[in-house]
């Protein structure tokens, strides 16, 4: 472990609500450059559709990269608006 870096080994993958897990898989299957593992499902926010906040372990795809935490916001649009109703609103590193 790198000096000054947090050790997030104790954080285990969390279970997401079924529809959120489906949306999470859909949007992250196309994302390159980092791996994201959900560790805490925080809740929802009603906007145009529904935002879902998830805290994830983030690891940039590089051999020397350390794990960090990131706040991920996913948006779920109503089913009748577009075919793929899930999108990433933001990914913000928090530690």
Short mmCIF file of C-alpha atoms in Angstrom, two decimals:
data_model
loop_
_atom_site.label_atom_id
_atom_site.label_comp_id
_atom_site.label_asym_id
_atom_site.label_seq_id
_atom_site.Cartn_x
_atom_site.Cartn_y
_atom_site.Cartn_z
CA UNK A 1 0.00 0.00 0.00
CA UNK A 2 1.18 3.49 -0.81
CA UNK A 3 1.97 5.85 2.10
CA UNK A 4 -0.94 8.16 2.82
CA UNK A 5 -3.48 6.07 0.90
CA UNK A 6 -6.57 4.67 2.58
CA UNK A 7 -7.04 0.90 2.74
CA UNK A 8 -10.56 0.01 1.59
CA UNK A 9 -10.16 -3.78 1.77
CA UNK A 10 -12.85 -4.04 4.44
CA UNK A 11 -15.50 -2.59 2.12
CA UNK A 12 -17.43 -5.42 0.47
CA UNK A 13 -19.61 -5.27 -2.61
CA UNK A 14 -23.18 -4.33 -1.68
CA UNK A 15 -26.42 -5.60 -3.14
CA UNK A 16 -28.19 -2.98 -5.22
CA UNK A 17 -31.97 -2.98 -5.71
CA UNK A 18 -32.72 -5.21 -8.71
CA UNK A 19 -33.61 -2.47 -11.22
CA UNK A 20 -30.64 -0.33 -10.07
CA UNK A 21 -28.31 -3.33 -10.46
CA UNK A 22 -29.57 -3.75 -14.03
CA UNK A 23 -29.02 -0.06 -14.82
CA UNK A 24 -25.61 -0.09 -13.12
CA UNK A 25 -24.50 -3.03 -15.27
CA UNK A 26 -25.85 -1.35 -18.39
CA UNK A 27 -23.97 1.92 -17.97
CA UNK A 28 -20.72 0.56 -16.54
CA UNK A 29 -20.35 -2.21 -19.14
CA UNK A 30 -19.34 0.49 -21.67
CA UNK A 31 -17.08 2.52 -19.38
CA UNK A 32 -13.33 2.15 -19.88
CA UNK A 33 -10.38 3.32 -17.81
CA UNK A 34 -11.51 2.42 -14.29
CA UNK A 35 -13.32 -0.32 -12.40
CA UNK A 36 -16.18 0.62 -10.06
CA UNK A 37 -17.51 -1.67 -7.32
CA UNK A 38 -20.65 -0.58 -5.45
CA UNK A 39 -20.17 -0.66 -1.66
CA UNK A 40 -23.11 1.48 -0.44
CA UNK A 41 -26.47 2.27 -1.99
CA UNK A 42 -27.40 5.69 -0.54
CA UNK A 43 -30.86 6.38 -1.97
CA UNK A 44 -32.85 8.31 -4.56
CA UNK A 45 -33.61 11.86 -5.67
CA UNK A 46 -36.66 12.78 -7.77
CA UNK A 47 -35.62 14.94 -10.73
CA UNK A 48 -36.41 14.38 -14.40
CA UNK A 49 -36.63 10.68 -13.71
CA UNK A 50 -34.94 9.34 -10.58
CA UNK A 51 -31.31 9.78 -9.55
CA UNK A 52 -29.67 6.96 -7.58
CA UNK A 53 -26.60 7.67 -5.42
CA UNK A 54 -24.08 4.85 -4.99
CA UNK A 55 -20.72 4.95 -3.19
CA UNK A 56 -18.20 2.82 -5.11
CA UNK A 57 -14.64 1.64 -4.75
CA UNK A 58 -12.85 3.01 -7.80
CA UNK A 59 -9.64 1.65 -9.24
CA UNK A 60 -8.07 3.23 -12.29
CA UNK A 61 -6.87 0.56 -14.72
CA UNK A 62 -3.15 0.97 -14.04
CA UNK A 63 -0.85 -1.47 -12.20
CA UNK A 64 0.27 1.13 -9.63
CA UNK A 65 -3.15 2.68 -9.01
CA UNK A 66 -4.61 2.73 -5.51
CA UNK A 67 -8.27 2.23 -4.70
CA UNK A 68 -10.31 5.32 -3.98
CA UNK A 69 -13.95 6.02 -3.18
CA UNK A 70 -16.29 7.71 -5.61
CA UNK A 71 -19.84 9.03 -5.40
CA UNK A 72 -21.72 7.83 -8.48
CA UNK A 73 -25.07 9.31 -9.52
CA UNK A 74 -27.10 7.28 -12.03
CA UNK A 75 -30.28 8.61 -13.65
CA UNK A 76 -33.25 6.41 -14.46
CA UNK A 77 -35.63 7.96 -17.00
CA UNK A 78 -39.24 6.84 -17.31
CA UNK A 79 -39.39 3.77 -19.55
CA UNK A 80 -41.41 5.35 -22.34
CA UNK A 81 -38.96 8.20 -23.10
CA UNK A 82 -35.97 6.40 -24.63
CA UNK A 83 -34.81 2.84 -25.20
CA UNK A 84 -31.84 2.93 -22.81
CA UNK A 85 -33.23 4.66 -19.75
CA UNK A 86 -30.07 4.65 -17.57
CA UNK A 87 -27.23 7.18 -17.71
CA UNK A 88 -24.35 8.41 -15.57
CA UNK A 89 -25.01 11.89 -14.19
CA UNK A 90 -21.71 12.23 -12.34
CA UNK A 91 -18.75 10.39 -10.86
CA UNK A 92 -16.98 12.31 -8.11
CA UNK A 93 -13.88 11.07 -6.30
CA UNK A 94 -14.36 11.46 -2.54
CA UNK A 95 -11.27 9.79 -1.01
#
